[in-house]
Coordinates of C-alpha atoms in Angstrom, one line a residue:
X688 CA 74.2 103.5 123.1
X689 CA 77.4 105.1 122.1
X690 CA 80.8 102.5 122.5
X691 CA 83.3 103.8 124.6
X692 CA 86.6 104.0 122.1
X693 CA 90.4 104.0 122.9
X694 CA 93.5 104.2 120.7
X695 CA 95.4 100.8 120.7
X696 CA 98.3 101.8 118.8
X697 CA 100.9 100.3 121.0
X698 CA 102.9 103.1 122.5
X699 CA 100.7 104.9 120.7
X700 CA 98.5 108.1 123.7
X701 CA 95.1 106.2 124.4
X702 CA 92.0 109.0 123.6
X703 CA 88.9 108.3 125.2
X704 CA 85.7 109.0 123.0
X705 CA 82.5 107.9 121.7
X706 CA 80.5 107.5 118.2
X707 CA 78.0 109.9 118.8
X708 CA 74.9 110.9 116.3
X709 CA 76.5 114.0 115.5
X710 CA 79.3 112.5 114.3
X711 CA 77.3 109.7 112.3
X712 CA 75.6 113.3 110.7
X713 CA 78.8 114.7 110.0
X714 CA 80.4 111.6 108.2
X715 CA 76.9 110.8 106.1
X716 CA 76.9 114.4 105.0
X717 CA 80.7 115.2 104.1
X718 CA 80.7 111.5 102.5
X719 CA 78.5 112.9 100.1
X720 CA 81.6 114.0 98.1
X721 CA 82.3 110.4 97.5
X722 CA 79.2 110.1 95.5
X723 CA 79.3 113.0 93.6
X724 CA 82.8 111.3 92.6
X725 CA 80.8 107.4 91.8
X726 CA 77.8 109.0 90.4
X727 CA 80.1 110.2 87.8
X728 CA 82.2 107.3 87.2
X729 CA 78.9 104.5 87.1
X730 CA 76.8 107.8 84.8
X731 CA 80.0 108.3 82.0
X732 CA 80.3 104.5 81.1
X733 CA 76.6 103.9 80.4
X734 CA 75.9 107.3 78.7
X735 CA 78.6 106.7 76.6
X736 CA 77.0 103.4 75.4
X737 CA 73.8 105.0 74.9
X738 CA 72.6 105.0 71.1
X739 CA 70.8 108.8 71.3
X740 CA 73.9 109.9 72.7
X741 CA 76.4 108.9 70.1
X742 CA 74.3 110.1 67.6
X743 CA 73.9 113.3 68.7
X744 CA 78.0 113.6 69.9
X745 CA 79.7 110.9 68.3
X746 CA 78.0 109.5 64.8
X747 CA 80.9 107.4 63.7
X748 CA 80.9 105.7 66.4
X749 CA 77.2 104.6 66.2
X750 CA 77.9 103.8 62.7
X751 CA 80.9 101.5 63.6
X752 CA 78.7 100.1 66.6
X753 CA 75.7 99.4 63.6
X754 CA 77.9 97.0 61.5
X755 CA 77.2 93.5 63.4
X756 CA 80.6 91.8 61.7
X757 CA 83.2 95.1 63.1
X758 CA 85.8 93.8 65.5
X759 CA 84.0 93.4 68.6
X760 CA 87.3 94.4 70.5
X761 CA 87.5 97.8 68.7
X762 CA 83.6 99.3 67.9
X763 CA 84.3 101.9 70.7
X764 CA 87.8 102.7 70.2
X765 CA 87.4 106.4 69.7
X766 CA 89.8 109.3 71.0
X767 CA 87.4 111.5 71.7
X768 CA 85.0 109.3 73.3
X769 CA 87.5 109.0 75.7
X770 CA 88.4 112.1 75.7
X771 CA 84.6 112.7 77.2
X772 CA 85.0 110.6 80.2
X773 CA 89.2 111.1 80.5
X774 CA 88.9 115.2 80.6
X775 CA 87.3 115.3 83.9
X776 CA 90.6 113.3 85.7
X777 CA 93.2 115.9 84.4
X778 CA 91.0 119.1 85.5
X779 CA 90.9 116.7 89.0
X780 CA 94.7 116.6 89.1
X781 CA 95.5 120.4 88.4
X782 CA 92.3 121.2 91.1
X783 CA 94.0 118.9 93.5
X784 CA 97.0 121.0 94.4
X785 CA 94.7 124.3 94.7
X786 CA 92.7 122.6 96.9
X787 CA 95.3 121.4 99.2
X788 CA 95.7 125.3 99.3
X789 CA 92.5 125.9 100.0
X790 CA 92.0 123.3 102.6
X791 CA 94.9 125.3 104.6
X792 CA 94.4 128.5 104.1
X793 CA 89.9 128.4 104.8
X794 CA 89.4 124.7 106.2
X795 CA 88.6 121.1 105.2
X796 CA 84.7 122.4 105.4
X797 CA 84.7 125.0 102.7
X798 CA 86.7 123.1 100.9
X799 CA 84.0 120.7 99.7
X800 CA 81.4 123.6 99.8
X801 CA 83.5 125.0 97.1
X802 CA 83.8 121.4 95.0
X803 CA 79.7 121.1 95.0
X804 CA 79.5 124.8 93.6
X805 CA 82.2 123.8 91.0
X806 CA 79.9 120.0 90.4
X807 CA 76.9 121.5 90.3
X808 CA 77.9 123.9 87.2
X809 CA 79.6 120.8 85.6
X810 CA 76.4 119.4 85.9
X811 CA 74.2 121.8 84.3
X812 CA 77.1 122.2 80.7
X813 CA 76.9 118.6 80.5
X814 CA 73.3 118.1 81.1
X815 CA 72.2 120.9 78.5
X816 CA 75.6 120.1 76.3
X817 CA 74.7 121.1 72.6
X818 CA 78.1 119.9 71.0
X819 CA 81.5 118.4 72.2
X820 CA 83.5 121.1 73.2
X821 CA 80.2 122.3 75.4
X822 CA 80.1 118.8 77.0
X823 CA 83.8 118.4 77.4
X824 CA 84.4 121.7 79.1
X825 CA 81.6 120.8 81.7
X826 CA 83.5 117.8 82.3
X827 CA 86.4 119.8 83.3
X828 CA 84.6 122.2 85.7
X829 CA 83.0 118.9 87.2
X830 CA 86.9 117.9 87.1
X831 CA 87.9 120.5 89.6
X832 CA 84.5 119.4 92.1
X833 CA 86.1 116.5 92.2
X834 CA 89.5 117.5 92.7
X835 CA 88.1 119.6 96.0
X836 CA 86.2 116.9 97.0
X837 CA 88.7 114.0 96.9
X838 CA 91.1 116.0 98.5
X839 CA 89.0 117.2 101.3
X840 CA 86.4 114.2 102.5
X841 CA 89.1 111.8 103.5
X842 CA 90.6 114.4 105.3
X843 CA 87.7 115.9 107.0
X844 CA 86.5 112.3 107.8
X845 CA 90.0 111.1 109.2
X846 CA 90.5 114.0 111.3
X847 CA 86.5 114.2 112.6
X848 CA 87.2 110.4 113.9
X849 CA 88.2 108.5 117.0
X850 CA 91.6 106.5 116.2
X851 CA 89.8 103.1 116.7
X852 CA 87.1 104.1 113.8
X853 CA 89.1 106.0 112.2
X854 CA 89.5 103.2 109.0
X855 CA 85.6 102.4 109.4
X856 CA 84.6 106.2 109.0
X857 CA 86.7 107.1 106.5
X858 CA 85.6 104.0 104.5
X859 CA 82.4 105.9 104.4
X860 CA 83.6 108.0 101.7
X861 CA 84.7 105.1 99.3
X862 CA 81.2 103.6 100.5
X863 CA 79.5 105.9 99.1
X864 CA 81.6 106.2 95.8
X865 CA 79.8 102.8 95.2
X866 CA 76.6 103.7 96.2
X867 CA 77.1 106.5 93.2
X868 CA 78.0 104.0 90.8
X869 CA 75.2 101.9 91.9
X870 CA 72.4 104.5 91.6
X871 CA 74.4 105.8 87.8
X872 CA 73.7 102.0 87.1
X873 CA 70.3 102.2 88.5
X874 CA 69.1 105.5 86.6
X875 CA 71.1 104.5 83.0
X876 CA 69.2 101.1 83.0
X877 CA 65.6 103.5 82.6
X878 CA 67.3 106.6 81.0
X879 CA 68.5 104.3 78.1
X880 CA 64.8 103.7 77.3
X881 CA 64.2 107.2 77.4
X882 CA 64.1 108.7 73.8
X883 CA 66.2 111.0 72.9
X884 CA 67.0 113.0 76.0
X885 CA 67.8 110.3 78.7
X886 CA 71.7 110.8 78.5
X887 CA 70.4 114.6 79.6
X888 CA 68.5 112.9 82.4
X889 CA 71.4 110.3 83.8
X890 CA 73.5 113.6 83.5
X891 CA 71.6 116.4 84.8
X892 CA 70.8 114.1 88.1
X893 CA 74.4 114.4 88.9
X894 CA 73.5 117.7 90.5
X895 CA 71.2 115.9 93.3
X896 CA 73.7 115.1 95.5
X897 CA 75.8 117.5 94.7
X898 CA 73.0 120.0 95.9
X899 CA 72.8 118.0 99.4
X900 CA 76.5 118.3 100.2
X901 CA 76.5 122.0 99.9
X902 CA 73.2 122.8 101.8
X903 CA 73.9 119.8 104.2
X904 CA 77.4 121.1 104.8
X905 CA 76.4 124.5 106.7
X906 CA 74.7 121.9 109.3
X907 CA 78.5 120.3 109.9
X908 CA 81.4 121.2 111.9
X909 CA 84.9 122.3 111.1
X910 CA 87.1 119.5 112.6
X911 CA 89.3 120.2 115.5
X912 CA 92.9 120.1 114.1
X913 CA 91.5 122.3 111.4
X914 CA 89.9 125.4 113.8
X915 CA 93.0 124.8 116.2
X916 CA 95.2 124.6 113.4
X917 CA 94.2 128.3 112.8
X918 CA 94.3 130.2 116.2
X919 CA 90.6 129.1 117.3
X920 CA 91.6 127.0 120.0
X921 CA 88.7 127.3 122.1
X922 CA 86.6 126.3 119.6
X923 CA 88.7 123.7 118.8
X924 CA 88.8 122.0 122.3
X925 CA 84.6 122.6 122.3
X926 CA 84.2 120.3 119.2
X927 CA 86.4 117.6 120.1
X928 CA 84.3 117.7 123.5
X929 CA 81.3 117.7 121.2
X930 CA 82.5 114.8 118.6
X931 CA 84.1 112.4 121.4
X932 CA 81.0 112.8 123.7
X933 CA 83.0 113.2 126.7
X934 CA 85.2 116.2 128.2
X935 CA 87.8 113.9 128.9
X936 CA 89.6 114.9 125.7
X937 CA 92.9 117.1 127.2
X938 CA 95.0 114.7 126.0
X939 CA 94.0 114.4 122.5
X940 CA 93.6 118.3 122.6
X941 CA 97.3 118.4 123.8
X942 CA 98.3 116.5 120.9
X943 CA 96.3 118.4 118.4
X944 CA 97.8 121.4 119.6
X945 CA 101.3 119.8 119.9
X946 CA 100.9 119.0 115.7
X947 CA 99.5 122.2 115.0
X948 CA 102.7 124.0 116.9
X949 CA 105.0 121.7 115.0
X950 CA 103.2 122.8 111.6
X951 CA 103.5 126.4 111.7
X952 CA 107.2 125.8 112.1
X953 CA 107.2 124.4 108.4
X954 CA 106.3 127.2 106.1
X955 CA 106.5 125.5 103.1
X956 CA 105.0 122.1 103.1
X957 CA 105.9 120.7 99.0
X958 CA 109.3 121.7 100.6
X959 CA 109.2 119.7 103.9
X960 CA 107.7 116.7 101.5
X961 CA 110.9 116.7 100.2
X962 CA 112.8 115.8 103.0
X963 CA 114.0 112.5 103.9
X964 CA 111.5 111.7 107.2
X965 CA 109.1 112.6 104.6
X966 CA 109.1 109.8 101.9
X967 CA 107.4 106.9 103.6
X968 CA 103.9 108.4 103.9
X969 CA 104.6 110.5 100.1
X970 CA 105.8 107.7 98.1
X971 CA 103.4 104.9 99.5
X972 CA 100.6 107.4 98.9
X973 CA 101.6 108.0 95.6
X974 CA 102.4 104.1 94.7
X975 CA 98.6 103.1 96.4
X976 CA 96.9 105.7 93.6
X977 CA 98.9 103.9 90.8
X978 CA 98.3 100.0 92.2
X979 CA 94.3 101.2 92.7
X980 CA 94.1 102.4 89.2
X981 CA 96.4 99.5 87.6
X982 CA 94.3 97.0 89.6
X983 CA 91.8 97.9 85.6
X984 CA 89.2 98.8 88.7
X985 CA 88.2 102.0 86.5
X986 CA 88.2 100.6 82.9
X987 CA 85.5 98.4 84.1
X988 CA 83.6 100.6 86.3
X989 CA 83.7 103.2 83.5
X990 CA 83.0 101.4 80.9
X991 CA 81.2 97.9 82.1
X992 CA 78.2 98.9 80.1
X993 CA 80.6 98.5 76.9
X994 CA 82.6 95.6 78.4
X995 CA 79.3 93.7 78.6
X996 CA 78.1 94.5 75.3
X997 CA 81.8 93.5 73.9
X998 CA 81.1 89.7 75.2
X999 CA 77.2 89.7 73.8
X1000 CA 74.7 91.2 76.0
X1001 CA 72.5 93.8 74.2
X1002 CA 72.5 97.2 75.3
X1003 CA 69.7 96.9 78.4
X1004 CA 71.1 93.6 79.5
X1005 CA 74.5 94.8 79.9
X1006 CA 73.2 98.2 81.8
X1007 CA 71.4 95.6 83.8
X1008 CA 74.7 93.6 84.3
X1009 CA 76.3 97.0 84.9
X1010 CA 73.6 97.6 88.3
X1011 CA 74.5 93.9 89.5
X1012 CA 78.5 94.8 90.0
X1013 CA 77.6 98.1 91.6
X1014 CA 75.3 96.7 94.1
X1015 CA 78.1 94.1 94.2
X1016 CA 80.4 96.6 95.3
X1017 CA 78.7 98.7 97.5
X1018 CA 77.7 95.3 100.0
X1019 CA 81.6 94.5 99.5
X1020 CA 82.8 98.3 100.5
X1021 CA 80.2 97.3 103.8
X1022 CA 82.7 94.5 104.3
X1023 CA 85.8 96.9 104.3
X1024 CA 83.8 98.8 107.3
X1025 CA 83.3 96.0 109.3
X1026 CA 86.9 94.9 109.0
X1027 CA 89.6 97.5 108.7
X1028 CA 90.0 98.0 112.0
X1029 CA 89.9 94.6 112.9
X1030 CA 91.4 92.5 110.9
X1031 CA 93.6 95.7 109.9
X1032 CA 94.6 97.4 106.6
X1033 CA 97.5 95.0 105.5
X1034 CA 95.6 91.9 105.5
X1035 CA 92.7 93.2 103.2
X1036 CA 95.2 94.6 100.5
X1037 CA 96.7 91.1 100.3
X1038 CA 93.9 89.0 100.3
X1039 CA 92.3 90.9 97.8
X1040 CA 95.6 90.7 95.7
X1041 CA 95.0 87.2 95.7
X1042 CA 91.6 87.5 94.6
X1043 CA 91.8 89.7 91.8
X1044 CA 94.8 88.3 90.5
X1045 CA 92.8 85.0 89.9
X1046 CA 89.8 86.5 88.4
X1047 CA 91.5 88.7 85.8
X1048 CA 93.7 85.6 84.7
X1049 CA 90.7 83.3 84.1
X1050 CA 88.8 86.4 82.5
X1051 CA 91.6 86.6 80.1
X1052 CA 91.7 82.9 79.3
X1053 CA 88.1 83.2 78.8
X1054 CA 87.9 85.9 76.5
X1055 CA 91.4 85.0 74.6
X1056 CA 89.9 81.9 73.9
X1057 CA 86.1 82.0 73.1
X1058 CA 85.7 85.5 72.2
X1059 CA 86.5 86.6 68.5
X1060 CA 86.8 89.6 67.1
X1061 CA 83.1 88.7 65.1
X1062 CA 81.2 87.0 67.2
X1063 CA 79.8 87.0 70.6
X1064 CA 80.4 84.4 73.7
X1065 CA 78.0 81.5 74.7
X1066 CA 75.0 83.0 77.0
X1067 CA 76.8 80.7 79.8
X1068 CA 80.3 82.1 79.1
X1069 CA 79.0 85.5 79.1
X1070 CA 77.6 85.4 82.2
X1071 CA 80.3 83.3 83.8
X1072 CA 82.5 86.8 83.0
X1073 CA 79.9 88.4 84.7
X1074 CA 80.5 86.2 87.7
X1075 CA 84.3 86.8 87.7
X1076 CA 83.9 90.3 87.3
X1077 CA 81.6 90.5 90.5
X1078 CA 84.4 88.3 92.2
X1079 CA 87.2 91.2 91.4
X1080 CA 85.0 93.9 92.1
X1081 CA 84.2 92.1 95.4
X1082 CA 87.9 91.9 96.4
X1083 CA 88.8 95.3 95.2
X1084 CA 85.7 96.8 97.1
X1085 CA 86.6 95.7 100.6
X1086 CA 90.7 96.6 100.0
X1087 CA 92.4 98.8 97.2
X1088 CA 89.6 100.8 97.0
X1089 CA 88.8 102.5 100.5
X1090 CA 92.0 101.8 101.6
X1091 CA 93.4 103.7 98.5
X1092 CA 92.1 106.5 100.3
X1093 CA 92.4 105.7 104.2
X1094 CA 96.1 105.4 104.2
X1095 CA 97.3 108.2 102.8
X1096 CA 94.8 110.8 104.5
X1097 CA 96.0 108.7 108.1
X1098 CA 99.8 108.6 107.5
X1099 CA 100.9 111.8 106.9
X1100 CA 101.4 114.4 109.9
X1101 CA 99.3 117.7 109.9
X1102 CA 102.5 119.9 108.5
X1103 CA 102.7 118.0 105.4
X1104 CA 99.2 116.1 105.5
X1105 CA 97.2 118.7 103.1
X1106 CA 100.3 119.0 100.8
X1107 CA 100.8 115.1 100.9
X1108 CA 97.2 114.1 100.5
X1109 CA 97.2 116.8 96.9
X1110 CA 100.4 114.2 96.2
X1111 CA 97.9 111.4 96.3
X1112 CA 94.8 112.9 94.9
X1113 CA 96.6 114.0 91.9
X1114 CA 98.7 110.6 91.1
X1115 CA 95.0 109.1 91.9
X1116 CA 93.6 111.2 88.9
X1117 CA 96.7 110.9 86.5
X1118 CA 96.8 107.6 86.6
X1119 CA 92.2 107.4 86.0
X1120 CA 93.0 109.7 83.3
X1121 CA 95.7 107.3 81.6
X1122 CA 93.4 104.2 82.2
X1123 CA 90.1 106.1 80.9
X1124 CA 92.1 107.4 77.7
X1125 CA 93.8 104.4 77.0
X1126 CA 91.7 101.5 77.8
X1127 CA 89.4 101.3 74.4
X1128 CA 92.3 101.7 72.5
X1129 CA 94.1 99.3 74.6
X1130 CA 91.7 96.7 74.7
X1131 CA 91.3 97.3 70.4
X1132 CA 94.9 96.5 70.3
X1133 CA 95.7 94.0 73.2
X1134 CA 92.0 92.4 73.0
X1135 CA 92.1 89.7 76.0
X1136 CA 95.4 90.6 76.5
X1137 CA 94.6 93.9 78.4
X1138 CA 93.4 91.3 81.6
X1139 CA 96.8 89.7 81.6
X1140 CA 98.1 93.7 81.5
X1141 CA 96.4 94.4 84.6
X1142 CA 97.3 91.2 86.5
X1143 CA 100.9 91.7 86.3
X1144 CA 99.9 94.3 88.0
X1145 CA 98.2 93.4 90.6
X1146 CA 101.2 90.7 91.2
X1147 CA 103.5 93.8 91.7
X1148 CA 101.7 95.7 94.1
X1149 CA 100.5 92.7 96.4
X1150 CA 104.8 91.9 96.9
X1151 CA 104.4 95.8 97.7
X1152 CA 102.2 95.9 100.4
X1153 CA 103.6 92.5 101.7
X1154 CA 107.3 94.0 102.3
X1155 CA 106.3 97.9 102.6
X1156 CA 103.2 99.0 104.0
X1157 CA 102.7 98.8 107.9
X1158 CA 100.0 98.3 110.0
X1159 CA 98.1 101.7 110.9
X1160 CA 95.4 100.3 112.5
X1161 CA 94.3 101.8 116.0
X1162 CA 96.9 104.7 116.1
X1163 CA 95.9 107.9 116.6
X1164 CA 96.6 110.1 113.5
X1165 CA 99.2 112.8 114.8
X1166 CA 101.2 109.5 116.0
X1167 CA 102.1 107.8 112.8
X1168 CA 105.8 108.7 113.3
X1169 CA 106.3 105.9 115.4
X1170 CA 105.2 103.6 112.6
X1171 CA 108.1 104.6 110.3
X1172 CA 110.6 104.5 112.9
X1173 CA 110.0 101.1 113.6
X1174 CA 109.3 99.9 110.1
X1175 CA 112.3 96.9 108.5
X1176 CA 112.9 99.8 105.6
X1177 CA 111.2 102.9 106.2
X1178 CA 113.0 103.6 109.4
X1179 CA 116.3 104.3 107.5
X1180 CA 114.6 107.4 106.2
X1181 CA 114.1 108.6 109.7
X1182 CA 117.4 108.3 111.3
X1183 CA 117.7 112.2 111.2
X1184 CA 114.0 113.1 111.7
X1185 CA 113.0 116.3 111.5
X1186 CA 110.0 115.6 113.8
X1187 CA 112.0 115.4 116.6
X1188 CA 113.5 119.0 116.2
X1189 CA 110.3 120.4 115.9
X1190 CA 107.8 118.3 117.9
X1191 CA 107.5 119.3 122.2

């Protein structure tokens, strides 16, 4: 039976409305995106540690990877390896800003039917790739699914949800980014075995869900800020009646309206981002996309199959290893669901801080200390890394992950929120590009040092979100204003506020 849900923002409107199967439908579907986006990240690391495949694409690096006594910090170090998995992050950051375009001018909706047309023929130049600049450029159309994607699921999933599950449901999508990495984990572990086409395999099944999100799409709605947002009121107001399960929704419909009113006022959004009432939501969405990809979050997702092998386990024991963190972090993202709008955002980005900022400091030790460049570590040392790096996936899973995503796609208002959102997609993807081009070389240069790199990090942005990211749990998404105005810093930013000129 459906829970009755309210808004408990404070002064925040109260909206009456209920978790209905249709919306369950909408969010498993649309969240579909996300795994296109993990599939990809778990697939690059272990294809790229997979012997057929660097013979076929990268010899001199299975020669290097051949010599038992080369520097066990630097076998992989390789600029166009990287280049391989990097490529698709820079195609992701130009895509972003079209698709902010597109998600305003034709709807959140078509916007990620045109990211799985874009994945899908990524898919098929990678899987049938017959040289590098074949495999790269398919890396770059998959670039701009994921560019579509990323900026249109959080979107579609924060606007589709009640304010009270808003966190919850949009957590989806970074649920099942982890469910992508799991099932890359799951399929490189028996593709590796596969001789000498299974990197075509682990690639070429990056279409399957991919396929589902386009044909499952025409079975979804448009959300109602979207279809209101562009004249089809009526329409609009039927949905929400559709989505809440009640027709008790005239006061969330008023406020939809009231945003969308407000939005046509601004013709040019990049230029209303600009102003002053605007750089609380912009610059904390753009700071959460560098603290998630700083956290080293990618550099071991991406390549834990060549992490593991670094520290002694042979190539099928580390793919194994590789399956353990992603099932790891997809019951940890579960956790994030449960608890975001309970315990609320703030505490989860702290905690985790905490966490992570333990485990990369005694990873570091570990590694700086037992781990030469000849050599390999103890079985028991090995797998107490293993451990550790569960422990930081676990904290990251439940916090800078989904919530890396949440906040920004809940803070801005609807004039800027496309335009914003592109702000945080595309810092999101610079700073995944950086880490995946950099971080071979980086750990063949800083060795064990690299872990210490990242946990200065982490320091940094857990003092950030203690002293400058509020609460947003429980307020409804065209109400975030309020937050800002009341905030110890952010409120000196909204002293002249726009908002008020333009908002009934």
């Amino acid at each position: 039976m459906p829970a009755v849900v309210v808004s408990n923002g404070g002064d925040a409107p109260h909206f009456e409305g209920k978790i209905t199967i249709y919306v369950i439908l909408c969010v498993i579907i649309s969240a579909f995106g996300g795994l296109m986006f993990g599939y990809d990240i778990g697939i690059s690391g272990g294809v790229t540690s997979m012997d057929d495949f660097l013979k076929a694409f990268f010899p001199e690096v299975y020669e290097r990877k051949q010599h038992v006594h080369e520097d066990n910090y630097c076998k992989y170090d390789n600029e166009f390896l990287q280049l391989f998995t990097s490529s698709l992050y820079i195609a992701a950051l130009v895509a972003s800003f079209v698709a902010s375009r597109v998600c305003t001018v034709l709807g959140r909706k078509p916007t990620m039917q045109i990211a799985s047309i874009f994945f899908i023929i990524g898919v098929a130049l990678q899987a049938g790739g017959t040289n590098i600049l074949m495999l790269v450029f398919g890396r770059i159309i998959l670039g701009f699914g994921v560019g579509f994607a990323n900026q249109a699921v959080p979107l579609f999933l924060s606007e589709l949800a009640p304010a009270r599950m808003r966190g919850a449901l949009n957590i989806c999508f970074q649920l099942f980014i982890t469910i992508g990495i799991l099932i890359a984990g799951i399929i490189n572990y028996f593709t590796s075995d596969v001789h000498p086409h299974g990197w075509r395999i682990s690639l070429g099944l990056a279409g399957v869900p991919a396929l589902f999100l386009l044909f499952g799409s025409l079975t979804i709605c448009e959300t109602p800020t979207s279809l209101i947002a562009h004249g089809k009121n009526e329409e609009g107001k039927a949905i929400l009646v559709k989505i809440r399960g009640t027709h008790n929704v005239d006061p969330e419909y008023e406020s939809i309206v009231a945003a969308c009113e407000a939005a046509r006022m601004v013709k040019d959004p990049f230029k209303k981002l600009m102003k002053p009432s605007s750089r609380p939501p912009l610059v904390i969405a753009i700071l959460l996309q560098i603290f998630q990809q700083f956290t080293g979050i990618n550099a071991i997702m991406f390549y834990a199959p060549v992490l593991f092998q670094t520290v002694g386990f042979g190539s099928s024991a580390a793919l194994l290893s590789t399956v353990i963190t992603g099932l790891v972090n997809v019951l940890s993202t579960g956790v994030s669901i449960y608890a975001v709008d309970r315990a609320g955002r703030k505490v989860l980005l702290l905690e985790s801080c905490v966490q992570m900022f333990i485990t990369q400091m005694v990873i570091g030790v570990i590694l700086m200390i037992d781990l030469k460049p000849t050599g390999a570590l103890k079985e028991k040392e090995a797998w107490v890394v293993v451990i550790l790096v569960c422990v930081y996936v676990m904290a990251f899973a439940w916090s800078w992950g989904p919530l890396g995503w949440l906040i920004p796609s809940e803070t801005f208002p609807l004039e800027t929120r496309t335009a914003g959102f592109a702000f945080a997609v595309s810092s999101n993807m610079l700073c995944t590009f950086i880490i995946a081009q950099a971080f071979l070389s980086m750990l063949c240069h800083m060795k064990a040092g690299i872990f210490f790199f990242f946990a200065g990090w982490i320091l940094i942005m857990g003092l950030f979100a203690l002293f400058f990211i509020p609460e947003t749990k429980g307020i409804p998404i065209d109400s975030m204003v309020e937050i800002w105005k009341q905030h110890w810093f952010w409120k000196r930013f909204m002293t002249e506020d726009e908002y008020d000129k333009i908002r009934p």
